mmCIF file with all atom_site columns, C-alpha atoms in Angstrom:
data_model
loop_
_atom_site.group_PDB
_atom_site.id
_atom_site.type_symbol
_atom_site.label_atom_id
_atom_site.label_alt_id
_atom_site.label_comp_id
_atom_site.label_asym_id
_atom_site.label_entity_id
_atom_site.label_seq_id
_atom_site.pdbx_PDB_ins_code
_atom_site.Cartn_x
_atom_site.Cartn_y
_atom_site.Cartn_z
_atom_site.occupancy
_atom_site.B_iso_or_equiv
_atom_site.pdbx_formal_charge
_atom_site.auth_seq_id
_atom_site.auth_comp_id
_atom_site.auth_asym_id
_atom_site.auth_atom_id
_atom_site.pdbx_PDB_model_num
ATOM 1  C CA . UNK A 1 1  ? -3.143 -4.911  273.457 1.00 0.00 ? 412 UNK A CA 1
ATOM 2  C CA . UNK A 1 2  ? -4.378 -8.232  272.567 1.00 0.00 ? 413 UNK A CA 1
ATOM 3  C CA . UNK A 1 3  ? -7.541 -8.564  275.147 1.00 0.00 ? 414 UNK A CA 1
ATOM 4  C CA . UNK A 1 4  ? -7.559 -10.784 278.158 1.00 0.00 ? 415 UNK A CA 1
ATOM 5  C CA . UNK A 1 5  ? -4.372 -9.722  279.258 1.00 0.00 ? 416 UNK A CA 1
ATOM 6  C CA . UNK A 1 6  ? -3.267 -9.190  282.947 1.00 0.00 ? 417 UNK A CA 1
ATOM 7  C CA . UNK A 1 7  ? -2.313 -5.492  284.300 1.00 0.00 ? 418 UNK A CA 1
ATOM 8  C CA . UNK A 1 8  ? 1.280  -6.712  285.237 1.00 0.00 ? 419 UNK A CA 1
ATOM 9  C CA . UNK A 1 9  ? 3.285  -9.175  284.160 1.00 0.00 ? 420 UNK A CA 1
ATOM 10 C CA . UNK A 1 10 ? 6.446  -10.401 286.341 1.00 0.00 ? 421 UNK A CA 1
ATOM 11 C CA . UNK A 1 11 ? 9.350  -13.021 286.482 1.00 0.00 ? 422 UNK A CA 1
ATOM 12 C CA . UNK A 1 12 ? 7.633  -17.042 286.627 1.00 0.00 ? 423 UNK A CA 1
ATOM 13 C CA . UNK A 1 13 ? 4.124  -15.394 285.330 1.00 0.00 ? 424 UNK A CA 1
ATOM 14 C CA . UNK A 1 14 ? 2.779  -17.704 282.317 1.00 0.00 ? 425 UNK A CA 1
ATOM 15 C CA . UNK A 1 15 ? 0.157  -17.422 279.590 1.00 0.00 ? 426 UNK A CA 1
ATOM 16 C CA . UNK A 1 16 ? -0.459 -15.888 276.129 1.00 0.00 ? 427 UNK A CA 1
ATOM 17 C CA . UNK A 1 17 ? 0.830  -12.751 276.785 1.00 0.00 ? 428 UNK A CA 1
ATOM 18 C CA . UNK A 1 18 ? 4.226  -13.570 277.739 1.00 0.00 ? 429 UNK A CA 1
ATOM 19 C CA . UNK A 1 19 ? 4.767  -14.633 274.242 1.00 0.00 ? 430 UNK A CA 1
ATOM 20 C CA . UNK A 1 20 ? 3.471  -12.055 273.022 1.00 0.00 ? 431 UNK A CA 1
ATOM 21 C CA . UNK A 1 21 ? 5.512  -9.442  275.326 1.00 0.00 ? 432 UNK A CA 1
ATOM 22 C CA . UNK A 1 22 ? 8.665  -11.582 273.895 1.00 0.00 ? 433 UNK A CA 1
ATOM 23 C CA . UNK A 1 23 ? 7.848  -10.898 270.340 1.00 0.00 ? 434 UNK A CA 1
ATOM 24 C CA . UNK A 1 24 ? 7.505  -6.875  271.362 1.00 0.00 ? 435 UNK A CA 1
ATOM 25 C CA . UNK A 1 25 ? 11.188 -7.020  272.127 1.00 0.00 ? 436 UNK A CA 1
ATOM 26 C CA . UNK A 1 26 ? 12.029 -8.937  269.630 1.00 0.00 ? 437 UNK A CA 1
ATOM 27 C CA . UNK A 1 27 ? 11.165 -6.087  267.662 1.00 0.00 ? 438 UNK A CA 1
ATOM 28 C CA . UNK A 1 28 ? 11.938 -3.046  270.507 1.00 0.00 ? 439 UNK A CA 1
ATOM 29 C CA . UNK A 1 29 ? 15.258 -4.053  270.969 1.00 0.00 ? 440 UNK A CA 1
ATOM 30 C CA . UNK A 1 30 ? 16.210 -5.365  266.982 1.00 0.00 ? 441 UNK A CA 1
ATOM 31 C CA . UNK A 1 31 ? 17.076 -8.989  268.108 1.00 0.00 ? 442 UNK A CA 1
ATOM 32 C CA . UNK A 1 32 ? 15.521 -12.048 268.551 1.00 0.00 ? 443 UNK A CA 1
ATOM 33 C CA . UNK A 1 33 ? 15.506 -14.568 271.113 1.00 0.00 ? 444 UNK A CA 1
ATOM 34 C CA . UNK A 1 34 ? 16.568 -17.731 270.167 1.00 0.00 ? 445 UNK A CA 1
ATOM 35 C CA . UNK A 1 35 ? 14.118 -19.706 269.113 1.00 0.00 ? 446 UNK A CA 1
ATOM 36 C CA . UNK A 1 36 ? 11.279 -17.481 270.459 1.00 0.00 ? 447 UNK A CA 1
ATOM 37 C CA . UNK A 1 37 ? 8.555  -19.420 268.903 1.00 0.00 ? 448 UNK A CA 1
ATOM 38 C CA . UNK A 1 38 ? 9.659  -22.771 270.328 1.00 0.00 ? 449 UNK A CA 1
ATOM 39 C CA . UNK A 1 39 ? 10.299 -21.170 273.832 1.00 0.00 ? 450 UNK A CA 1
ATOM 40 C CA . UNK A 1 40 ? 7.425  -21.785 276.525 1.00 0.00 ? 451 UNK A CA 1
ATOM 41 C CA . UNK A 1 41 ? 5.089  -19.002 277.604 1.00 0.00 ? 452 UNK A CA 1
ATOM 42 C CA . UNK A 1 42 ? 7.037  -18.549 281.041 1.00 0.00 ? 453 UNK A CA 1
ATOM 43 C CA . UNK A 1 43 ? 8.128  -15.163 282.091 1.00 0.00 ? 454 UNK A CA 1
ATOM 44 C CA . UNK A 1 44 ? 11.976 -15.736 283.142 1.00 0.00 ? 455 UNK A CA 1
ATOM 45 C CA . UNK A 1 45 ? 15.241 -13.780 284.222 1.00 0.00 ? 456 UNK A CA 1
ATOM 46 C CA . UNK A 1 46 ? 16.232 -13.967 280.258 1.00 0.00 ? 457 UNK A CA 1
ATOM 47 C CA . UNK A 1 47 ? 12.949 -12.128 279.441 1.00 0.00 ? 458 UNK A CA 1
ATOM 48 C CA . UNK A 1 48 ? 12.867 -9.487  282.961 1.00 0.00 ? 459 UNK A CA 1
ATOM 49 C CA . UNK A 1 49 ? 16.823 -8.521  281.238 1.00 0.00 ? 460 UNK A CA 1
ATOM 50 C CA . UNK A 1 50 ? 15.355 -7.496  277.955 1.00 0.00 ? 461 UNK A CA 1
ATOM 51 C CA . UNK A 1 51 ? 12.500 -6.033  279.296 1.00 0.00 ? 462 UNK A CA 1
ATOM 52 C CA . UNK A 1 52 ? 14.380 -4.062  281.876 1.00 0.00 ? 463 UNK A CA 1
ATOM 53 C CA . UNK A 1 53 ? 16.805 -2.645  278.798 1.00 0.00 ? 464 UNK A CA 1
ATOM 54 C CA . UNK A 1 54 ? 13.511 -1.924  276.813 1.00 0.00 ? 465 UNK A CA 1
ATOM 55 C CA . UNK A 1 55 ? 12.440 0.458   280.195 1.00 0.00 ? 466 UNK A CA 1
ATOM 56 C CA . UNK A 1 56 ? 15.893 1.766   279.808 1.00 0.00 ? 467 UNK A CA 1
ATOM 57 C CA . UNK A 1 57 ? 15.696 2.466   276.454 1.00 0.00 ? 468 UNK A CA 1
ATOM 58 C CA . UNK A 1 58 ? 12.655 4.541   277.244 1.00 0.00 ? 469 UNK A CA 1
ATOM 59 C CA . UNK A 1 59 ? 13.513 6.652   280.346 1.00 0.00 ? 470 UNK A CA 1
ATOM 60 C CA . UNK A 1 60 ? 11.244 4.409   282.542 1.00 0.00 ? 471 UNK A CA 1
ATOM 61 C CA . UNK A 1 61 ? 12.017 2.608   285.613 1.00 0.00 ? 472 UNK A CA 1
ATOM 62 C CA . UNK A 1 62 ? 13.458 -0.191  284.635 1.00 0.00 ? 473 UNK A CA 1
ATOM 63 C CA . UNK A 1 63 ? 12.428 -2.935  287.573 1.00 0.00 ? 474 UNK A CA 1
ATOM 64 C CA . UNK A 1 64 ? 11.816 -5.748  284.959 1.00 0.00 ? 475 UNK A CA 1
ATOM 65 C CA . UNK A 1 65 ? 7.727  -5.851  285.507 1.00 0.00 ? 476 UNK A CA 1
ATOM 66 C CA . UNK A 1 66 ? 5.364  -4.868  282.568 1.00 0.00 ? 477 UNK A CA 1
ATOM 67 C CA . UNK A 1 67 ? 2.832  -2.653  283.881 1.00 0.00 ? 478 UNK A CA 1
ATOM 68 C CA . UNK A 1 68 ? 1.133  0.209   281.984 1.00 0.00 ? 479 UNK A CA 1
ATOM 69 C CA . UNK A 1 69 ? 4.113  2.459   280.868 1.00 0.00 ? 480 UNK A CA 1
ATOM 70 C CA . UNK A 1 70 ? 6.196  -0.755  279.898 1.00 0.00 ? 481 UNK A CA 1
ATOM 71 C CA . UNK A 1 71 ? 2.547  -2.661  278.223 1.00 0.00 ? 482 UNK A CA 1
ATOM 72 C CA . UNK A 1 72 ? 2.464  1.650   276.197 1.00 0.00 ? 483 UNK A CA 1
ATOM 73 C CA . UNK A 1 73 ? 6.200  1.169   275.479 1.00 0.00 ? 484 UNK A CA 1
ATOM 74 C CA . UNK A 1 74 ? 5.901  -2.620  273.448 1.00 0.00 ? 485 UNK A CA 1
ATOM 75 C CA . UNK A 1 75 ? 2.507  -1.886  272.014 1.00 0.00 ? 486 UNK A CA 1
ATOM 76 C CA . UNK A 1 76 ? 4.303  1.098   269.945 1.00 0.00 ? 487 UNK A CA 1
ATOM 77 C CA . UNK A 1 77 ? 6.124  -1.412  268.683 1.00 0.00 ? 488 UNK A CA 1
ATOM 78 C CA . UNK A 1 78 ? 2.583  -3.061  266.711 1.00 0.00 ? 489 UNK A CA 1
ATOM 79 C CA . UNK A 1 79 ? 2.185  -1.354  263.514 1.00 0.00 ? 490 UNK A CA 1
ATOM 80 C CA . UNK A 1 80 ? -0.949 -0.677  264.742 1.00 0.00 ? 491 UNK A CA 1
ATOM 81 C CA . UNK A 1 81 ? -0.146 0.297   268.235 1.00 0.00 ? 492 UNK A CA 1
ATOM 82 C CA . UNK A 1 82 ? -0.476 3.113   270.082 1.00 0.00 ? 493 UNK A CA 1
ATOM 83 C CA . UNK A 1 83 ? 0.721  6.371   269.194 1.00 0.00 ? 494 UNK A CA 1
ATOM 84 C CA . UNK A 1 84 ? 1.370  9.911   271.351 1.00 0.00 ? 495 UNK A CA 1
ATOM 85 C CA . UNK A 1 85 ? -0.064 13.373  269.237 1.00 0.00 ? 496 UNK A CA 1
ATOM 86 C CA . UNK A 1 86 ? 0.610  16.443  270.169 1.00 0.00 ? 497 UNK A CA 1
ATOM 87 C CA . UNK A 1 87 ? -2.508 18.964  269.286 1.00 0.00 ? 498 UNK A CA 1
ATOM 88 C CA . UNK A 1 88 ? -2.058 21.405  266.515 1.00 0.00 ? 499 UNK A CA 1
ATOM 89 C CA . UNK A 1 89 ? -0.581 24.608  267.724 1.00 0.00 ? 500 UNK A CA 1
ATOM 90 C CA . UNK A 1 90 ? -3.791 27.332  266.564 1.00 0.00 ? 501 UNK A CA 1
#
């Protein structure tokens, strides 16, 4: 993640990262907002609905707040994100 970002995020939080959790599922989900790049950096109910479907979509709780399985879940997303391994078997 992008540094300087807060633990959680949750509905009327602001900032950087909001826009940045909007392009994630933009991209997670295969839609875009409308006009997500004129759109302010406010967390709102549109954003906590597509963010509880992305927690859906990945078997976690889906209570619309990005903490650390939800930040995992969008930074897979980043071509350079994140990824899960399993170890060779031997």
């Amino acid at each position: 993640l992008p540094g300087g970002f807060p633990a959680t995020l949750r509905l009327s939080d602001q900032g950087p990262a909001v826009q940045w959790v909007r392009e994630q599922l933009d991209r997670a989900l295969g839609e875009e907002a409308p006009a997500s790049n004129e759109l302010p950096d406010l967390y709102d109910a549109a954003i906590e609905r597509r963010v509880r479907r992305l927690q859906e979509k990945h078997g976690l709780l889906a209570d619309g707040i990005v903490g650390p399985e939800t930040w995992f879940a969008l930074a897979c997303y980043v071509d350079e994100g994140p990824r899960l391994g399993r170890p060779p078997k031997s």
